Tab-separated table of C-alpha atoms and ligand atoms in Angstrom:
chain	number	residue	atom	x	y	z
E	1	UNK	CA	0.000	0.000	0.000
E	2	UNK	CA	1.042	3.110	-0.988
E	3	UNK	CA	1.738	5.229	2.186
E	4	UNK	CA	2.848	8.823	2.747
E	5	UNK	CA	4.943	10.590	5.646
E	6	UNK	CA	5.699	14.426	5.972
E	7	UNK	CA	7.780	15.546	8.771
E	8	UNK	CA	9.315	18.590	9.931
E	9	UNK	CA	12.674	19.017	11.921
E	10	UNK	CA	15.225	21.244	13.122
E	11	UNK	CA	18.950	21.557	12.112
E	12	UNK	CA	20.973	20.269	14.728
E	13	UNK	CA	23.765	22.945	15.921
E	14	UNK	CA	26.654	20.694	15.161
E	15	UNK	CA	25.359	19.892	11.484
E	16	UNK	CA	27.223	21.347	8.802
E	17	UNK	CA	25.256	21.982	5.054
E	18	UNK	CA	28.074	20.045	3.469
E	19	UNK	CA	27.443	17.398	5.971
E	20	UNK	CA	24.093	17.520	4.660
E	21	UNK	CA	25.046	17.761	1.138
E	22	UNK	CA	27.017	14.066	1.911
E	23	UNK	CA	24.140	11.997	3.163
E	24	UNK	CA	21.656	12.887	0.672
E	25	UNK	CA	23.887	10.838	-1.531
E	26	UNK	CA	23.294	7.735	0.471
E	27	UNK	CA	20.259	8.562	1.439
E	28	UNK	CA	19.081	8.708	-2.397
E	29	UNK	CA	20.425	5.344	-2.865
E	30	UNK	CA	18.702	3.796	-0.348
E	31	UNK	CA	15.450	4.676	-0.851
E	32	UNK	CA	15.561	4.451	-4.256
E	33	UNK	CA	16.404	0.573	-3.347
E	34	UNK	CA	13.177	0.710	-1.293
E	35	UNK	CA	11.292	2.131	-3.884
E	36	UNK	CA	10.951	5.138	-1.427
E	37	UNK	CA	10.502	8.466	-2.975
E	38	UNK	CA	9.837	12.119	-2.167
E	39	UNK	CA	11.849	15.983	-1.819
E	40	UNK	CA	13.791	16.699	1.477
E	41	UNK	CA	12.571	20.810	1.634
E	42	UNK	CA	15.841	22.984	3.732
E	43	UNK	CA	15.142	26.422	4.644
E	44	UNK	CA	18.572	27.305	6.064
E	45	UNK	CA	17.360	26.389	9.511
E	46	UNK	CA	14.738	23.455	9.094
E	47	UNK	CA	13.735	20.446	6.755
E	48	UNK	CA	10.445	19.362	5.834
E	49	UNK	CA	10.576	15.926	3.859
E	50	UNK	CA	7.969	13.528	2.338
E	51	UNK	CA	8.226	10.362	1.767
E	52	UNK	CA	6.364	8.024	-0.217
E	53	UNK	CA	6.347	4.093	-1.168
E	54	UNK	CA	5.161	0.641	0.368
E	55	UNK	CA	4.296	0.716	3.941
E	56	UNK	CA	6.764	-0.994	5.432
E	57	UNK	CA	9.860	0.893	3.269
E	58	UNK	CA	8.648	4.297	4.133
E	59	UNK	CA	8.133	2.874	8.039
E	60	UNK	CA	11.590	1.431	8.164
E	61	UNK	CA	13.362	4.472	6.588
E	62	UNK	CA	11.687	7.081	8.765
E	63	UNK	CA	12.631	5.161	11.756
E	64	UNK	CA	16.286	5.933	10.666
E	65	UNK	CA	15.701	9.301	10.040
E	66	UNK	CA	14.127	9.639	13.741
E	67	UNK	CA	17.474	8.741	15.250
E	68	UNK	CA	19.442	10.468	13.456
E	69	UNK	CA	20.844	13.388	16.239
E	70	UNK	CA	21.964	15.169	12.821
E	71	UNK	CA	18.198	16.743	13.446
E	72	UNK	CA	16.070	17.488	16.336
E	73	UNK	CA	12.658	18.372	17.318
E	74	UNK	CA	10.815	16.429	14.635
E	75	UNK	CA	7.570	16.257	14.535
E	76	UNK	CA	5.124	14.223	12.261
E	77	UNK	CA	2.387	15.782	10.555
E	78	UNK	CA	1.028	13.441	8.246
E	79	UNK	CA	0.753	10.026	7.547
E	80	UNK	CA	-1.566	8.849	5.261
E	81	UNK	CA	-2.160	6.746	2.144
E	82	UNK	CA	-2.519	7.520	-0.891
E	83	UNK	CA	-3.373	6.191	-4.635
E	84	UNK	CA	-0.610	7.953	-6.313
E	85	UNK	CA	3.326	9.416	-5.932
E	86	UNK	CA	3.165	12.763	-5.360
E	87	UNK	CA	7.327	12.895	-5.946
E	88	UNK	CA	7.818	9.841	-8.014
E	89	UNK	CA	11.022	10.878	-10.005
E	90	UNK	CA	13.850	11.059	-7.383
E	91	UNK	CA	14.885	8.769	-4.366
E	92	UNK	CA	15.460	11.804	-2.109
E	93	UNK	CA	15.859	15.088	-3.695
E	94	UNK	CA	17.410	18.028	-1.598
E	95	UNK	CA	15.459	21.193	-2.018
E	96	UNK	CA	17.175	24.216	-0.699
E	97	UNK	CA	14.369	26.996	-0.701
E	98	UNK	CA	17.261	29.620	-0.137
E	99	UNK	CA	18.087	28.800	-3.980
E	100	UNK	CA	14.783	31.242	-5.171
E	101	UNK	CA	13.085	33.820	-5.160
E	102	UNK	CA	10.170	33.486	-2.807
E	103	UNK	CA	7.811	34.471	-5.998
E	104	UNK	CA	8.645	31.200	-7.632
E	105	UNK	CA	9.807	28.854	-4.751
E	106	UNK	CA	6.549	27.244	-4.788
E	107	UNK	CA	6.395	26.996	-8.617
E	108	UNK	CA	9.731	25.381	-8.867
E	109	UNK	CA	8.831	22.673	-5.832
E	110	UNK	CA	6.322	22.078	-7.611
E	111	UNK	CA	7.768	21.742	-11.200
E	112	UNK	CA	9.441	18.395	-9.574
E	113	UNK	CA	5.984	17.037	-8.982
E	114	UNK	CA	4.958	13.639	-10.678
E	115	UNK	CA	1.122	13.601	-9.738
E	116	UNK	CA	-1.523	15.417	-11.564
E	117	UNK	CA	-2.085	17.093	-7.704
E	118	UNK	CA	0.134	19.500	-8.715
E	119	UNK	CA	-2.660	21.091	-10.813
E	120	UNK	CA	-3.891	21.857	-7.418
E	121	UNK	CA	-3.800	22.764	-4.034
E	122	UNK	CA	-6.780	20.798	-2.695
E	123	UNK	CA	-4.434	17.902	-1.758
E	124	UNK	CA	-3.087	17.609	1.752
E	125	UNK	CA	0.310	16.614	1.118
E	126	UNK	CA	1.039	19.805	-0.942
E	127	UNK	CA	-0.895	22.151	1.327
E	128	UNK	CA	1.219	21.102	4.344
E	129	UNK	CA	4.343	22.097	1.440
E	130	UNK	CA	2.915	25.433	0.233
E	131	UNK	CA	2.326	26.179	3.889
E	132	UNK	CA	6.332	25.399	4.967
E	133	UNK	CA	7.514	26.999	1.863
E	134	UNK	CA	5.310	30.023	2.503
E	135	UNK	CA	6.356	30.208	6.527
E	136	UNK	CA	2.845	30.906	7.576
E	137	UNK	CA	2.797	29.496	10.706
E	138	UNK	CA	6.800	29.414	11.703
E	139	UNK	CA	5.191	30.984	15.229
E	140	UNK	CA	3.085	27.387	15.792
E	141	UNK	CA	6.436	25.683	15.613
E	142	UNK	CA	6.905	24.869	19.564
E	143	UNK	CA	10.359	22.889	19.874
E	144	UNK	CA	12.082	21.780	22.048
E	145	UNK	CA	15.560	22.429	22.570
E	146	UNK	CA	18.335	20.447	21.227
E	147	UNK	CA	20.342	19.731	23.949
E	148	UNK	CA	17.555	19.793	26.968
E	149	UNK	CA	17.843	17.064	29.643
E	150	UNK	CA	15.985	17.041	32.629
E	151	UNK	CA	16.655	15.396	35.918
E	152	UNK	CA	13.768	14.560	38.469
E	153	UNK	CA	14.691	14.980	42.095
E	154	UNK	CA	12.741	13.223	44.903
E	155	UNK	CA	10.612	15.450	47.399
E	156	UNK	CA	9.437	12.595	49.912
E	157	UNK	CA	5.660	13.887	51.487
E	158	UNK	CA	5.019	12.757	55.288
E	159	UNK	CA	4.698	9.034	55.402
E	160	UNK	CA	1.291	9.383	57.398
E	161	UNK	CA	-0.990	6.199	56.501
E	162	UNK	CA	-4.735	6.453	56.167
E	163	UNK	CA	-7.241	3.778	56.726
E	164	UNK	CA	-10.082	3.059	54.882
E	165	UNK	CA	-12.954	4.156	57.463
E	166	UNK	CA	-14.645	0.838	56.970
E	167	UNK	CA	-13.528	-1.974	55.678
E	168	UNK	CA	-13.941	-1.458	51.839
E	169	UNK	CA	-13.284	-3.811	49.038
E	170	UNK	CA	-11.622	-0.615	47.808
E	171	UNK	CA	-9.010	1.983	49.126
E	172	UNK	CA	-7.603	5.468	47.791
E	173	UNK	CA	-4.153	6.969	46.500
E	174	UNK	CA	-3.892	10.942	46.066
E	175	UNK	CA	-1.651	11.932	43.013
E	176	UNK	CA	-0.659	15.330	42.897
E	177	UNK	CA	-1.755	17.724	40.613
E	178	UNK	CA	1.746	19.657	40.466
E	179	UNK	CA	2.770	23.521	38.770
E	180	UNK	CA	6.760	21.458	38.176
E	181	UNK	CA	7.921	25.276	37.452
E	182	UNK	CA	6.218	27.288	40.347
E	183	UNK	CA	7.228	23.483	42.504
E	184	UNK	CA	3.687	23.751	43.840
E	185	UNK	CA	1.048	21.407	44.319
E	186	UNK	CA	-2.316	22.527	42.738
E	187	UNK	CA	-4.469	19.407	44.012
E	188	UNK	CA	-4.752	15.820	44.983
E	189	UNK	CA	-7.171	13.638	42.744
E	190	UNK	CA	-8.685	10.813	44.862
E	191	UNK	CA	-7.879	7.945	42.980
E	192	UNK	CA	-9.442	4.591	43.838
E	193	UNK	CA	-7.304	1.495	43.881
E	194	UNK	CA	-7.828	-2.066	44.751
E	195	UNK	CA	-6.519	-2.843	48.574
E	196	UNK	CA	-3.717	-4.374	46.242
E	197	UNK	CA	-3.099	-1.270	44.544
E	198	UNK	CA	-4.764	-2.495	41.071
E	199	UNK	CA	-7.376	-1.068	39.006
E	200	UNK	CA	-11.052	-1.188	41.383
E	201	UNK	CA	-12.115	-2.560	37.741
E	202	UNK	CA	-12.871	-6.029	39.025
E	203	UNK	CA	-14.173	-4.858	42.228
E	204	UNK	CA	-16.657	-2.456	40.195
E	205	UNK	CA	-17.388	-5.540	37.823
E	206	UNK	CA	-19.087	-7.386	40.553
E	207	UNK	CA	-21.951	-4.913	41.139
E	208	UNK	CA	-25.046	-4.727	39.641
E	209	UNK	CA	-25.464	-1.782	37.725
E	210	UNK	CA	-27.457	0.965	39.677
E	211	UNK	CA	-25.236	-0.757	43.100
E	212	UNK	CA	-22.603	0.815	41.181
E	213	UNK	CA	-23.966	4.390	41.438
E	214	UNK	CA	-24.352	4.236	45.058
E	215	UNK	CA	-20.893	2.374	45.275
E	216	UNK	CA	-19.494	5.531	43.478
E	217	UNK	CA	-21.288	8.207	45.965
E	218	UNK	CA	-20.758	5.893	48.795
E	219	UNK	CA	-16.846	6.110	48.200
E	220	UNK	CA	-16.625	9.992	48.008
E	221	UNK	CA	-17.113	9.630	52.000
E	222	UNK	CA	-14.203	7.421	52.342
E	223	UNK	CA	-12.018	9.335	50.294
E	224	UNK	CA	-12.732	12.783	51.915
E	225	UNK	CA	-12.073	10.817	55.472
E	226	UNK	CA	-8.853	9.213	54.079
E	227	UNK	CA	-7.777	12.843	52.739
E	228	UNK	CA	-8.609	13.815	56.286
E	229	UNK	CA	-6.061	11.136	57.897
E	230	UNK	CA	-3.703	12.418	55.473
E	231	UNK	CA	-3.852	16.353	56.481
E	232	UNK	CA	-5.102	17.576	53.072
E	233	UNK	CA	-7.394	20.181	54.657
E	234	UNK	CA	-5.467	23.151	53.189
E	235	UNK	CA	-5.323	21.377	49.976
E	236	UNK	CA	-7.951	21.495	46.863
E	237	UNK	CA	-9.342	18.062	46.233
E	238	UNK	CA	-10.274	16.315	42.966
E	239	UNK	CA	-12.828	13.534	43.616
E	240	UNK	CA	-13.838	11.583	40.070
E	241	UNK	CA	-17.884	11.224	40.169
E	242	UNK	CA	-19.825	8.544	37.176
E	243	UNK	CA	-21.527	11.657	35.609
E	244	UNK	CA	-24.421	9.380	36.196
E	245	UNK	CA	-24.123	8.706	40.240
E	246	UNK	CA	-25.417	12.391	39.806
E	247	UNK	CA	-28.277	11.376	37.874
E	248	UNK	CA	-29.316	8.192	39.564
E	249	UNK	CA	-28.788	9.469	43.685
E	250	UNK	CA	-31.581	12.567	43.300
E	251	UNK	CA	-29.639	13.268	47.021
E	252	UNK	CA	-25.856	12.751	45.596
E	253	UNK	CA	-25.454	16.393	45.992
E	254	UNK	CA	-26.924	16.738	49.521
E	255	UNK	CA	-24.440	13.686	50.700
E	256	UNK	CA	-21.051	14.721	49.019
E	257	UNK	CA	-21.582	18.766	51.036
E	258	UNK	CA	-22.448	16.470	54.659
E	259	UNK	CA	-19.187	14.219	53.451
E	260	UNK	CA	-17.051	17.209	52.778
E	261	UNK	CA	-18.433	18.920	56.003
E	262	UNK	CA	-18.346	16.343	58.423
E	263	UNK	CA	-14.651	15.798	57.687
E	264	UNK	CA	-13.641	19.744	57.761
E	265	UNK	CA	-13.746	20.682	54.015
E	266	UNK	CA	-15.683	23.251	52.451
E	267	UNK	CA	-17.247	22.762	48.792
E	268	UNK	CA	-14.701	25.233	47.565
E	269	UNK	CA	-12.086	23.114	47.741
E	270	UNK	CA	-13.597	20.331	46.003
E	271	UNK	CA	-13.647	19.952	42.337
E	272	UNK	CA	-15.472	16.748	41.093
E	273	UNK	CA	-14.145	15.561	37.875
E	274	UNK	CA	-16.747	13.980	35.515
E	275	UNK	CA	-15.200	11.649	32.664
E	276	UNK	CA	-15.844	13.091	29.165
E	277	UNK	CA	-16.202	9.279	27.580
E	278	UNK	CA	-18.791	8.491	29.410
E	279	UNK	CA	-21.269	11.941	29.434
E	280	UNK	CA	-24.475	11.985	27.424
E	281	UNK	CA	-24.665	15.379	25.718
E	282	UNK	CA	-28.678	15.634	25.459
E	283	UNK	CA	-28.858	14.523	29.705
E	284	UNK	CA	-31.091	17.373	31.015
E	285	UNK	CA	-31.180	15.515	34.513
E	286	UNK	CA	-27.266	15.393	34.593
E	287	UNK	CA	-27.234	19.104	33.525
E	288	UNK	CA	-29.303	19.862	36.436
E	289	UNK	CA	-27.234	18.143	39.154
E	290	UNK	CA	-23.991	19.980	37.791
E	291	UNK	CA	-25.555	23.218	38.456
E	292	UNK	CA	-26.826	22.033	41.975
E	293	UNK	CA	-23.089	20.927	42.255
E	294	UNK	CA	-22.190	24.308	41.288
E	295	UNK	CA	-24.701	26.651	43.777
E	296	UNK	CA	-22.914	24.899	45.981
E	297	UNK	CA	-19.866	26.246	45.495
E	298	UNK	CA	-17.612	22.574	44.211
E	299	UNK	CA	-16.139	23.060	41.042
E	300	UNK	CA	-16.503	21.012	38.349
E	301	UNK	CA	-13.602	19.349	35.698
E	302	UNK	CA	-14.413	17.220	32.503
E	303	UNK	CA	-11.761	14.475	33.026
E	304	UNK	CA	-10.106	12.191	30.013
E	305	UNK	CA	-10.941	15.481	27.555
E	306	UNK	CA	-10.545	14.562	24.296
E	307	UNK	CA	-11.160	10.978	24.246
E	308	UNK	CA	-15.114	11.076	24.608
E	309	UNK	CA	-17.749	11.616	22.619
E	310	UNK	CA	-19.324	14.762	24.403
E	311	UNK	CA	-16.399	16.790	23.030
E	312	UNK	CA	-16.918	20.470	22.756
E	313	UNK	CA	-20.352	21.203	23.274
E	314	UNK	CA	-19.765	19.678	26.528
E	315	UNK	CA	-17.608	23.202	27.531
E	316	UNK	CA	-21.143	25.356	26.294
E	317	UNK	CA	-23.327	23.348	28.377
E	318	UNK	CA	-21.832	22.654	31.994
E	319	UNK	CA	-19.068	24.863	31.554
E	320	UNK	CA	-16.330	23.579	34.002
E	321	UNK	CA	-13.539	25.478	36.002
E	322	UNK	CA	-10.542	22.669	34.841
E	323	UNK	CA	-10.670	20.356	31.715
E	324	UNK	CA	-8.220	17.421	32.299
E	325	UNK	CA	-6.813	16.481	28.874
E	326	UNK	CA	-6.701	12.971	28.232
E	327	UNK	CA	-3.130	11.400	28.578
E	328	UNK	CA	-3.349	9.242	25.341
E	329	UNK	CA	-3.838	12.694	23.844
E	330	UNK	CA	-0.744	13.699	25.089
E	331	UNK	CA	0.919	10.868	24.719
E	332	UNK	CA	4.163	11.514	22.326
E	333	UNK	CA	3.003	15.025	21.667
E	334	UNK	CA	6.275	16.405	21.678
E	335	UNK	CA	6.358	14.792	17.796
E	336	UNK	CA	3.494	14.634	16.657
E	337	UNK	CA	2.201	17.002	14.175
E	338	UNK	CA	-2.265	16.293	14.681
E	339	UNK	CA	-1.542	16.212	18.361
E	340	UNK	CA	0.065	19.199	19.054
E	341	UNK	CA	-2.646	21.034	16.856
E	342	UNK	CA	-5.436	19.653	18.519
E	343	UNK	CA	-4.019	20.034	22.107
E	344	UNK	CA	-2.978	23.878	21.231
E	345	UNK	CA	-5.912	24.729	20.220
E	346	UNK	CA	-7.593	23.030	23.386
E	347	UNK	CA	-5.646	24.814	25.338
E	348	UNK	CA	-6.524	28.401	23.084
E	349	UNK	CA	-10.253	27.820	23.876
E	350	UNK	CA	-9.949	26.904	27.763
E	351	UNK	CA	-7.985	30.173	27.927
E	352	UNK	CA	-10.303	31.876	26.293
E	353	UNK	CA	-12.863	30.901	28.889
E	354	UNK	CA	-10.851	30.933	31.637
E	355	UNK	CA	-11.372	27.113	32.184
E	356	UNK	CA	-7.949	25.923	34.062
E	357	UNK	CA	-5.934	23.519	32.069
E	358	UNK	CA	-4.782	20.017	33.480
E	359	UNK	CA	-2.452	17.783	31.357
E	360	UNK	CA	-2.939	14.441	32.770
E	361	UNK	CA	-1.057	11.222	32.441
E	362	UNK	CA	2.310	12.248	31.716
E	363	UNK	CA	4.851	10.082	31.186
E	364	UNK	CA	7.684	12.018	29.560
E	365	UNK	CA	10.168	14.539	30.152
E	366	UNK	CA	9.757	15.616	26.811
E	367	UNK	CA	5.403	15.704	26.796
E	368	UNK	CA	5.851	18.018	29.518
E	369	UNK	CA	8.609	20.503	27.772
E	370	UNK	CA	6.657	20.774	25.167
E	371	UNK	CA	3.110	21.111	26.739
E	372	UNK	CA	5.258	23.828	28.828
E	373	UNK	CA	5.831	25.582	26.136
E	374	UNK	CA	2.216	25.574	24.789
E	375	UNK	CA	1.437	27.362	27.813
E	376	UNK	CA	-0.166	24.678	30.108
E	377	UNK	CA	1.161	24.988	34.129
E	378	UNK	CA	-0.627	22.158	35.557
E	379	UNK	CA	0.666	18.941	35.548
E	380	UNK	CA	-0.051	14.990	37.185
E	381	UNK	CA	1.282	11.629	35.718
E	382	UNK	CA	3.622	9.142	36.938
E	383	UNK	CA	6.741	11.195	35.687
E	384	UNK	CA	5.682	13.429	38.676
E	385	UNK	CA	4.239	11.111	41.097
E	386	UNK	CA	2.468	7.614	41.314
E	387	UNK	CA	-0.682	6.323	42.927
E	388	UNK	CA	0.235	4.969	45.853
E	389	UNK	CA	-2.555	3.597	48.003
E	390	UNK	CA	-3.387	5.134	51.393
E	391	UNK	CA	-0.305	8.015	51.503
E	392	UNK	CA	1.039	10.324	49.492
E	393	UNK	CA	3.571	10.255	47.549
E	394	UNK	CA	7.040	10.977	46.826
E	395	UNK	CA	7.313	14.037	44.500
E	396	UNK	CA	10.111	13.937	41.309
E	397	UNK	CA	10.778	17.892	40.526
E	398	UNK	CA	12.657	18.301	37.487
E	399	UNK	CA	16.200	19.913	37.332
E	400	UNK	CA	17.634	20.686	34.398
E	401	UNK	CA	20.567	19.129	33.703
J	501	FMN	C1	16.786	15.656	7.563
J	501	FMN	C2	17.284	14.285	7.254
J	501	FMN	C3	16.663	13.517	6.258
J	501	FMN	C4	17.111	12.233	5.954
J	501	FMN	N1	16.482	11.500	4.994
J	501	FMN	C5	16.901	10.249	4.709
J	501	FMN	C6	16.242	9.442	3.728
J	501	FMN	O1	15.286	9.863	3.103
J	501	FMN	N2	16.718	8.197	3.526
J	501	FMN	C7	17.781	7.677	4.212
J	501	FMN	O2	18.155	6.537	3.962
J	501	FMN	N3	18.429	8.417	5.122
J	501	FMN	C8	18.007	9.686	5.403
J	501	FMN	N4	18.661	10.432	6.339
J	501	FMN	C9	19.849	9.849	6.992
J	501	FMN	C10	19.438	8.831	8.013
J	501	FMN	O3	18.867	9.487	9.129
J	501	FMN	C11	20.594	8.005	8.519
J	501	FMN	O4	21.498	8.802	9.172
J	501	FMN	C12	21.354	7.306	7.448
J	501	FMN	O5	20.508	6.664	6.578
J	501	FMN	C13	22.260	6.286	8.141
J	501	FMN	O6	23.050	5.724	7.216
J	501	FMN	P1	24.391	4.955	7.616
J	501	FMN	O7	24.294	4.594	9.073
J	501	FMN	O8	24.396	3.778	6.751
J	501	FMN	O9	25.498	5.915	7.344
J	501	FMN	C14	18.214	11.706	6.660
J	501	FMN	C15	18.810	12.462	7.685
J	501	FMN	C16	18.363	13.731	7.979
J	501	FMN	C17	19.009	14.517	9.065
């Protein structure tokens, strides 16, 4: 199958142009023995290449080319297959734009084009060319640096121990939400976790389904008493709610303000995340109970943003103070091209409405550079912190090194 790759990378600092100028050579050869085609676009200070051919070739190659430290910062923008070769002459043709006049750059990329796309601009592939060639959106480029390593040094929190209240099937572990710049913590999210530490999944599996509802409610108790034991009464607390526990406990609301009460919260410093994936945009009744959860002064967060189906129409109709964007979304972001457009402009609308960004799930120095850069502060994933059940625990801050 015919499959297509652009990416777009950096110069490394040590790279010379006649270095350059002596790989292309091999690098022609090779794909050309791969029956890998395509242009390798230079700009003086970054490349933009396609590549085309069978799936596996153009795979293999671009592997390479991802290790190569001769570049840095790439990022994929598109992958995708296609009937034809839009570059079908040349193995790998160097393209330095510097060459031309910037009235006929385009013309004369696209004099080396084999498809009849190059009649016009409609097709992807050449759009995301006219668009490098044309630098419109050099300002959306958000690299890293080339040489940035980060160390993570160890901030151990008291070793207190909380019980569970009862004796639950179930127990809790707080992960930080963490601001690594300001080295604050933002928040703990009450996360539930088998007495083993595992997923509650099995646990949750053996109720029927409306038990589950009241299971869910039930729990919000033991985690506000277990956040309690832990000394988290100056601290803002994320509790994760089934968006319909609201729906099916008419007094859900009533019982999570006696819960935060009785253990010497107020609702202000509670913020109940609801999971996008599983929120029904036409639900009147689970509108309702938000903005019951609202007058009472807890906050409100869509959790796993991104990966449901309630999606943006979700942020007209409850509108919540933090949207937690969901950590496959993130994951990798640092190079890839449909990622980092979607999550920038996520993060463009939530600051346009005020709505506090949280980039969960991270795993990566490098996810968090980058989402740095993009303007996000708050941060939780197991680069900063695990779950651990029943304390809290130990804090990596990164150090550059
Ligand atoms: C911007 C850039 C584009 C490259 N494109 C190709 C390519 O299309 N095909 C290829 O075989 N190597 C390409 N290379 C070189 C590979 O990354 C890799 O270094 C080389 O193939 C390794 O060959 P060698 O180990 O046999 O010397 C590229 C390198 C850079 C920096």
């Amino acid at each position: 199958m015919l499959t297509t790759i652009i990416y777009r990378s950096h110069i490394g600092k040590n790279t010379s142009e006649p270095e350059v100028e002596k790989f292309i050579e091999k690098a022609n050869q090779r794909n050309a023995n791969a029956e890998v085609t395509g242009i390798l676009l230079f700009d003086g200070e970054h490349f933009l290449q396609l590549l085309e051919g069978p799936e596996d070739n153009v795979e293999k190659i671009y592997r390479i080319i991802c290790d190569d430290n001769r570049h840095f910062s790439l990022t994929e923008l598109l992958r995708d297959y296609s009937v034809e070769r839009h570059f079908g002459n040349a193995g790998m043709e160097l393209f330095d734009l510097r060459n031309y006049d910037k009235s006929a750059v385009l013309d004369a990329v696209l004099e080396r084009a084999t498809s009849k796309f190059k009649l016009t601009y409609d097709d992807r592939t050449l759009q995301f060319l006219k668009t490098f060639i044309e630098c419109d959106n050099k300002d959306s480029y958000l690299e890293l640096t080339e040489s940035e390593t980060w160390q993570f040094e160890s901030y151990l929190q008291p070793s207190l121990a909380a019980e569970c209240p009862e004796d639950e099937p179930y127990t809790f572990g707080f992960q930080p939400i963490i601001d690594p710049s300001s080295r604050k913590v933002l928040s703990y999210e009450a996360k539930m976790r088998a007495p083993d530490g595992q997923s509650p999944l099995k646990f949750f599996a053996s109720l029927q389904r409306d038990e589950i509802y009241q299971v869910d409610l039930a729990s919000k108790r033991t985690a506000l008493c277990m956040a309690k034991a832990l000394q988290l009464q100056d601290s803002t607390l994320v509790l994760r709610l089934l968006p319909m526990t609201l729906v099916k406990n008419p007094d859900a609301v009533t019982f999570l303000l006696e819960s935060i009460n009785e253990n010497g919260f107020v609702p202000q410093q509670i913020v109940i995340s609801i999971s996008e994936d599983s929120v029904v945009n036409e639900d009147e009744a689970f509108t309702a109970e938000v903005m019951k959860l609202k007058r009472s002064g807890i906050r409100l967060a869509i959790d796993n943003f991104g990966a449901g189906m309630a999606g943006l129409l979700l942020l007209t109709r409850v509108q919540p103070e933090v949207v937690m964007i969901d950590g496959d979304m993130l994951r990798d972001v640092h190079k890839n091209g449909p990622k980092q457009a979607i999550n920038q402009s996520i993060i463009k609308i939530c600051s346009s409405l005020e709505i506090q960004v949280v980039a969960s799930g991270i795993t990566q120095a490098e996810e968090w550079s980058w989402l740095r850069l993009a303007g996000v502060k708050a941060f939780q994933g197991n680069l900063f912190a695990d779950v651990i059940p029943r304390k809290l625990p130990a804090i990596q801050w990164p150090v550059k090194s």
